[in-house]
PDB file of C-alpha atoms in Angstrom:
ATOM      1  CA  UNK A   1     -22.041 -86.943  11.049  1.00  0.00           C
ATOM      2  CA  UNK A   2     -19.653 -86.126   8.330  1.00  0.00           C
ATOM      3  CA  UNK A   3     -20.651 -88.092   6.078  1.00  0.00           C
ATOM      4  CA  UNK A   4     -24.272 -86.640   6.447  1.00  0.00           C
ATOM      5  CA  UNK A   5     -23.102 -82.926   6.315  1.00  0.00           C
ATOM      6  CA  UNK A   6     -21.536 -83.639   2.900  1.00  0.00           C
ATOM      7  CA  UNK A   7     -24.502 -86.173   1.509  1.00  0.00           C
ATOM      8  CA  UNK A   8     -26.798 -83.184   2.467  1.00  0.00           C
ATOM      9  CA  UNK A   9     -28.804 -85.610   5.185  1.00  0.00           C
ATOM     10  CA  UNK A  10     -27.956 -83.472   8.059  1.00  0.00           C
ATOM     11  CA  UNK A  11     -31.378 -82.798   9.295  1.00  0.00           C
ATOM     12  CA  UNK A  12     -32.545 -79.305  10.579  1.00  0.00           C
ATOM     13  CA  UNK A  13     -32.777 -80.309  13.798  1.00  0.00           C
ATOM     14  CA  UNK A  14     -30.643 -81.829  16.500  1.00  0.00           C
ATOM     15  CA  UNK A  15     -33.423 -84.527  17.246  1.00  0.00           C
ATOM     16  CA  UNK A  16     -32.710 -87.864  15.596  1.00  0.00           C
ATOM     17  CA  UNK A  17     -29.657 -86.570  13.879  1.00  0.00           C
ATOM     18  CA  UNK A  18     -25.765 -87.993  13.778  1.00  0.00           C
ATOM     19  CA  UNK A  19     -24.913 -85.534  15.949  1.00  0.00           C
ATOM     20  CA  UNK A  20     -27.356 -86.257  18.721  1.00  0.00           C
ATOM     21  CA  UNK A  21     -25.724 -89.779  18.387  1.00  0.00           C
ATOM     22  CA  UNK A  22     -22.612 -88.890  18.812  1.00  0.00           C
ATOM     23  CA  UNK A  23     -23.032 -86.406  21.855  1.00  0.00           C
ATOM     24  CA  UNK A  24     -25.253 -89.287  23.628  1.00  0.00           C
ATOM     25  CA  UNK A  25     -22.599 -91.559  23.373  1.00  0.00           C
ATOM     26  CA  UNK A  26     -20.409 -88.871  25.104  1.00  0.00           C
ATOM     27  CA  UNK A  27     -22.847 -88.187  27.533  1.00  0.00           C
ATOM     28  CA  UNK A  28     -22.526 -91.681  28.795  1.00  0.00           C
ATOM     29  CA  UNK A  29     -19.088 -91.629  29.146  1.00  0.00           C
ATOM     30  CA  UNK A  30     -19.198 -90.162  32.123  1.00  0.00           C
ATOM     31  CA  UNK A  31     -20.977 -87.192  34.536  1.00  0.00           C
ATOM     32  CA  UNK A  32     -18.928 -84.247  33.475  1.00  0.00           C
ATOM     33  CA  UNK A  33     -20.258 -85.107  29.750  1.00  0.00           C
ATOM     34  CA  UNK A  34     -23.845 -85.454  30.746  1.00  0.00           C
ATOM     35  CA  UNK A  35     -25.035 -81.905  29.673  1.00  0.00           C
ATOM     36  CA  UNK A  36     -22.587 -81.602  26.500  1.00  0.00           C
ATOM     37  CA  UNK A  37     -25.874 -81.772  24.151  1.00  0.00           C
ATOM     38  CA  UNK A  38     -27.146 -78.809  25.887  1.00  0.00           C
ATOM     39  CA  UNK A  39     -25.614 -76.230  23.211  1.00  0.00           C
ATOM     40  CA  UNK A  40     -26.666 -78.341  20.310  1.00  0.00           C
ATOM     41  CA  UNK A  41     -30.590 -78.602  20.904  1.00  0.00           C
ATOM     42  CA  UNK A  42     -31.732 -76.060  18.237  1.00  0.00           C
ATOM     43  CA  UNK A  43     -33.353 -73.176  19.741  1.00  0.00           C
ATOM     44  CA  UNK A  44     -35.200 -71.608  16.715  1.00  0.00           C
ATOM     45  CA  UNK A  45     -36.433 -68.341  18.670  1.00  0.00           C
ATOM     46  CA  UNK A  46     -32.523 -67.357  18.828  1.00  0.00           C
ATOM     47  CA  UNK A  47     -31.706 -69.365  15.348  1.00  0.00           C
ATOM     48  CA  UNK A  48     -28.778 -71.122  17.462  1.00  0.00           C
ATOM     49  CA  UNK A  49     -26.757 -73.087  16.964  1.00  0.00           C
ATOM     50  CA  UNK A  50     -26.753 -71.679  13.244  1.00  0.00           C
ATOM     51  CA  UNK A  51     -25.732 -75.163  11.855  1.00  0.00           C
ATOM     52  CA  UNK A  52     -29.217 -76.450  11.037  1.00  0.00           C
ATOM     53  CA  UNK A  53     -30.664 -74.167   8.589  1.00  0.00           C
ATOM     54  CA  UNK A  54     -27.914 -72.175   7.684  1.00  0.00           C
ATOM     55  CA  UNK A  55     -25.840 -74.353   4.663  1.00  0.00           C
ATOM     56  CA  UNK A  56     -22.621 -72.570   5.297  1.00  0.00           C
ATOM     57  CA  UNK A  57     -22.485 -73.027   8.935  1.00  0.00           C
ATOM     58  CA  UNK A  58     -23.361 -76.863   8.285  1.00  0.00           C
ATOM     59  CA  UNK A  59     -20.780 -77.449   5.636  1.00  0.00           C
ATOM     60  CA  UNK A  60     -18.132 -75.582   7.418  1.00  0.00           C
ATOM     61  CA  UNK A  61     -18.816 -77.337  10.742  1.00  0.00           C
ATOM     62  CA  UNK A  62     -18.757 -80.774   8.975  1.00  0.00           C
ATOM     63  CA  UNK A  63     -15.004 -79.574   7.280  1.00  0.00           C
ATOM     64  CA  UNK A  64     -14.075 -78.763  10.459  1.00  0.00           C
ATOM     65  CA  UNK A  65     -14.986 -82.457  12.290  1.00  0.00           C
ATOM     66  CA  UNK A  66     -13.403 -84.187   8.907  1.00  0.00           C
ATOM     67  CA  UNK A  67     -10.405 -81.975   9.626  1.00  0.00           C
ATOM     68  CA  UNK A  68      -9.977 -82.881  13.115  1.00  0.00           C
ATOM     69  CA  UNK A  69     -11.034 -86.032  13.130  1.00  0.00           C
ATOM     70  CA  UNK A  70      -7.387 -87.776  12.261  1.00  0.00           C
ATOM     71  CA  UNK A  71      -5.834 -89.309  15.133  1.00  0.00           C
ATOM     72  CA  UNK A  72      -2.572 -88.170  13.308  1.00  0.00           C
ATOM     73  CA  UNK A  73      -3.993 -84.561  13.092  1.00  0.00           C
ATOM     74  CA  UNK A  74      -1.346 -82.644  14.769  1.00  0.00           C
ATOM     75  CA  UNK A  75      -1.657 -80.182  17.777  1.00  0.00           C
ATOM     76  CA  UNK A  76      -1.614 -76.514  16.014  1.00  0.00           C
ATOM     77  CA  UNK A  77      -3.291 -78.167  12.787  1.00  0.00           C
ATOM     78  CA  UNK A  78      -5.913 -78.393  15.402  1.00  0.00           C
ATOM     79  CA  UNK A  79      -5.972 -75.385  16.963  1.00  0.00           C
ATOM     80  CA  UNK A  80      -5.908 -74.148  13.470  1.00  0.00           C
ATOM     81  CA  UNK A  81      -9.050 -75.360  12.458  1.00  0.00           C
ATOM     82  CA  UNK A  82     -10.381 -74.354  15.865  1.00  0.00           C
ATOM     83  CA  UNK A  83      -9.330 -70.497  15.611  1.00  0.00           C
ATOM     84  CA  UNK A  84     -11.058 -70.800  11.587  1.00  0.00           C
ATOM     85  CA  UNK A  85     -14.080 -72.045  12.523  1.00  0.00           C
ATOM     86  CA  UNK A  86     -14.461 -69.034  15.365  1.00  0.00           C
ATOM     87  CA  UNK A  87     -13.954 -66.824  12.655  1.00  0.00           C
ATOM     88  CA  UNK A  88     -16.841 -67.853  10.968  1.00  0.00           C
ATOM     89  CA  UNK A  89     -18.871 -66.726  13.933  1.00  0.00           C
ATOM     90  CA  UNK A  90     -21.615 -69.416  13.867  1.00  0.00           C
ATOM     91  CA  UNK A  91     -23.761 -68.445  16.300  1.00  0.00           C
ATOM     92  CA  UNK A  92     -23.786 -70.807  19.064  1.00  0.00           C
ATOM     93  CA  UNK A  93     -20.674 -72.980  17.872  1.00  0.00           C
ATOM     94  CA  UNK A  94     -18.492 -71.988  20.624  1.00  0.00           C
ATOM     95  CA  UNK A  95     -16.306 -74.257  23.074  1.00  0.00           C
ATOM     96  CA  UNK A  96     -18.378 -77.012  23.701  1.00  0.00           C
ATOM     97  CA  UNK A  97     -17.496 -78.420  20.214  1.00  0.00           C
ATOM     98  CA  UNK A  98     -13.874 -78.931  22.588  1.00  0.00           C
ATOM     99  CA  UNK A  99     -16.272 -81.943  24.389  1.00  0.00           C
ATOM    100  CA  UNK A 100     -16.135 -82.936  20.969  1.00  0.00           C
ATOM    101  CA  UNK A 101     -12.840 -82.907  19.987  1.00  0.00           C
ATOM    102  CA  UNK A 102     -11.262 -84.343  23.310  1.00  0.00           C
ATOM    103  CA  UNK A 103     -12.711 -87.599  22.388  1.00  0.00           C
ATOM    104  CA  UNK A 104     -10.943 -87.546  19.393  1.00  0.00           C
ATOM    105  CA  UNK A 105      -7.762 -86.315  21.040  1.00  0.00           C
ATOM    106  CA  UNK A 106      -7.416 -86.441  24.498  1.00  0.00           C
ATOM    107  CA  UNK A 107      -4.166 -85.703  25.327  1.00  0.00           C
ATOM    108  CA  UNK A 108      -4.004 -81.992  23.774  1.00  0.00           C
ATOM    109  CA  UNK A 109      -8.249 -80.944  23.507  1.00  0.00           C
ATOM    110  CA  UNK A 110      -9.690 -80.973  27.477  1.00  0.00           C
ATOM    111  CA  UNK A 111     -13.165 -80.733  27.467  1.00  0.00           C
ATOM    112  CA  UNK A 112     -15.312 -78.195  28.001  1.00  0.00           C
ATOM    113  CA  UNK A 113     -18.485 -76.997  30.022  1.00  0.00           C
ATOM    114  CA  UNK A 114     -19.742 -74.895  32.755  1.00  0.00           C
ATOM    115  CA  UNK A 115     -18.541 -76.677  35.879  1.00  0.00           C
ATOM    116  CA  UNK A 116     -15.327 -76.989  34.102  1.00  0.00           C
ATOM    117  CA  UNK A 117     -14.907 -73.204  33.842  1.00  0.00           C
ATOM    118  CA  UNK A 118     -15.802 -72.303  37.412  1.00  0.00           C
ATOM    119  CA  UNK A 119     -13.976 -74.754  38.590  1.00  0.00           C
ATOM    120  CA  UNK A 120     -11.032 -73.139  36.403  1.00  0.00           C
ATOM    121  CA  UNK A 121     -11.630 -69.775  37.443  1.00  0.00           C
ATOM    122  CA  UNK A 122     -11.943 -71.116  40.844  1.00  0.00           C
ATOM    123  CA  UNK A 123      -8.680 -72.706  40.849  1.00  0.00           C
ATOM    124  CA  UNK A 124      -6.487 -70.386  39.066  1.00  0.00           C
ATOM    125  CA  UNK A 125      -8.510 -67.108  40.130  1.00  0.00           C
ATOM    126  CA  UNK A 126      -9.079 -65.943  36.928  1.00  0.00           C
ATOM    127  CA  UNK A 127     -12.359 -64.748  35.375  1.00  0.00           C
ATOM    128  CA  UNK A 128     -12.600 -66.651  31.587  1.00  0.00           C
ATOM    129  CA  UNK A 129     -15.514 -66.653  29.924  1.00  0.00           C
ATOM    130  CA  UNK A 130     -17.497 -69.863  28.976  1.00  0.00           C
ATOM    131  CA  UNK A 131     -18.750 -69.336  25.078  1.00  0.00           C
ATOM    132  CA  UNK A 132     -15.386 -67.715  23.612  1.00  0.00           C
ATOM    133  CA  UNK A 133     -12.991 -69.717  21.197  1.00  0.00           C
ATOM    134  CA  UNK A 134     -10.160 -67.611  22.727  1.00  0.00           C
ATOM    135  CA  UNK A 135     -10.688 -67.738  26.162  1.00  0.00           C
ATOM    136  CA  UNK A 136     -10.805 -71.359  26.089  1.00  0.00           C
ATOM    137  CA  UNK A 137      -7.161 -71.368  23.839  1.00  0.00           C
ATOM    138  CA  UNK A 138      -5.959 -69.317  27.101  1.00  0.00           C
ATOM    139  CA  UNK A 139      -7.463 -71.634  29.958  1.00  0.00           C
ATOM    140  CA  UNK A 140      -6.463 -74.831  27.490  1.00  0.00           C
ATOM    141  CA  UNK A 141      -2.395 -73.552  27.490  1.00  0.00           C
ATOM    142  CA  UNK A 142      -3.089 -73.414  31.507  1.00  0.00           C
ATOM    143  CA  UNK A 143      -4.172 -76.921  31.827  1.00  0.00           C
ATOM    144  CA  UNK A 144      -1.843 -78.142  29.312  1.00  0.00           C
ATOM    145  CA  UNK A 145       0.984 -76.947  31.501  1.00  0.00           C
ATOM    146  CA  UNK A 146      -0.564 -77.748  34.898  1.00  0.00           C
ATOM    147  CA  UNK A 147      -1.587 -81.367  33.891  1.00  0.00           C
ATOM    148  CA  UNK A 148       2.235 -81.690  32.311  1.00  0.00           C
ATOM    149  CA  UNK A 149       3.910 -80.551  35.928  1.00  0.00           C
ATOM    150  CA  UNK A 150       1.358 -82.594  37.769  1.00  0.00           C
ATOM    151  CA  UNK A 151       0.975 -85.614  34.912  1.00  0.00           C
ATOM    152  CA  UNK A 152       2.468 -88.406  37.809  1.00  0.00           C
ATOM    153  CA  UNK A 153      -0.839 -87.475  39.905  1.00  0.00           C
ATOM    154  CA  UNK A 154      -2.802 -86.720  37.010  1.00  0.00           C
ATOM    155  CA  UNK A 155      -2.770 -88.770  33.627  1.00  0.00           C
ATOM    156  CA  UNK A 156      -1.150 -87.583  29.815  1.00  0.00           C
ATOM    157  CA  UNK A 157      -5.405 -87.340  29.283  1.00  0.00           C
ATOM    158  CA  UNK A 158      -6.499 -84.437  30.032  1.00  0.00           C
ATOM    159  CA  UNK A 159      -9.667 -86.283  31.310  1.00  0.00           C
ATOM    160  CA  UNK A 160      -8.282 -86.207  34.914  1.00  0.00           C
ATOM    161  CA  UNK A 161      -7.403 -82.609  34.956  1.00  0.00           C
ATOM    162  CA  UNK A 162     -10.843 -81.769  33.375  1.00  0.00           C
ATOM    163  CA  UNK A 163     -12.493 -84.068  36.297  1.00  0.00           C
ATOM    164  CA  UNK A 164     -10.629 -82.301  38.918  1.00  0.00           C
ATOM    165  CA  UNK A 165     -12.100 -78.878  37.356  1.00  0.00           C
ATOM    166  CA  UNK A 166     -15.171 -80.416  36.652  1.00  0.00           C
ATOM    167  CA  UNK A 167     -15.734 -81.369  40.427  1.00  0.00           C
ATOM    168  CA  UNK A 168     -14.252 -77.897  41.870  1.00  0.00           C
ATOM    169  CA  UNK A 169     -17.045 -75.656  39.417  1.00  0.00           C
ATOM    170  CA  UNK A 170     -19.867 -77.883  40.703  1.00  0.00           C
ATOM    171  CA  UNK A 171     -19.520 -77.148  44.054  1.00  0.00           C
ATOM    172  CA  UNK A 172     -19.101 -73.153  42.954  1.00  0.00           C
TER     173      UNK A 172
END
C-alpha cells in the first residue's frame, strides 16, 4: 500500500486496491474486524475518505503507514504521527486507521470501531465520540491502564481488552 501511494498506483477507489487487501486480511482475523473496511469504501457523494482523489491526502496517508509501520517505531513516535495526520483533517481518516495500526503494534494501538466504543462508554460511563483522533487518544490512555492492572486476566495485546469492549457495545 505504501509502496503504491509513492509509485503513484494507488487507485481512486477502494475496490481492487492495496488497501482493500490489507483491510480483508484484517477482516478475517477475527469478528470485531469484520466491518473495519466500512470507512474506506469511497463514497463520492460526500468525497470521503478524501484519500482517493485528493494527492495530498494520499501521500500524507501513505507517510503516515511508512512511519508507523516499524515494529521498532516507538509509542509517542506513534501517537505523533497519529495527532499529525488529524491535523491534516482528511475527511473521513479518523480512528479506524487505529484497526490499522494495532496490527502493526498491538500492545500500545487497540483497535477501533463502533461496538468497541459503546462498549467503552458502556463500561466506563463515559460518552466518547467514535470519528475523533482525540477522543480515541483519551479512551486509548483508559484501556492502556485498565488492560495493564488487569493484564493477568487479560493479555499485554490489547486484542483481549478490545474483545471484551467489542462484545459489551454489541449487545448496546
Amino acid at each position: 500500500m505504501i509502496v503504491d501511494i509513492k509509485e503513484k498506483r494507488f487507485p481512486n477507489d477502494f475496490k481492487n486496491s492495496s488497501l482493500e487487501f490489507v483491510l480483508s486480511c484484517i477482516a478475517e482475523q477475527k469478528q470485531v474486524f469484520v466491518g473495519v473496511a466500512h470507512p474506506f469504501y469511497w463514497k463520492p457523494k460526500l468525497r470521503i475518505p478524501d484519500i482517493y482523489e485528493n494527492e495530498r491526502n494520499k501521500n500524507a496517508f501513505g507517510q503516515f503507514l511508512e512511519n508507523c509501520f516499524d515494529y521498532n517505531t516507538r509509542e509517542e513516535e506513534i501517537i505523533k504521527e497519529i495527532v499529525k495526520l488529524d491535523s491534516l483533517k482528511v475527511k473521513g481518516l479518523g480512528p479506524a486507521v487505529a484497526s490499522i495500526l494495532y496490527f502493526l503494534h498491538p500492545t500500545i494501538i487497540p483497535p477501533f470501531n463502533t461496538a468497541i466504543i459503546n462498549g467503552y462508554n458502556t463500561l466506563f460511563r463515559d460518552k466518547k465520540k467514535l470519528g475523533s483522533w482525540s477522543e480515541y487518544l483519551k479512551l486509548r490512555e483508559i484501556i492502556l491502564e485498565t488492560n495493564e492492572k488487569y493484564k493477568s486476566a487479560l493479555s499485554n495485546d490489547l486484542g483481549a481488552i478490545a474483545g471484551l469492549l467489542f462484545e459489551i457495545g454489541k449487545h448496546c
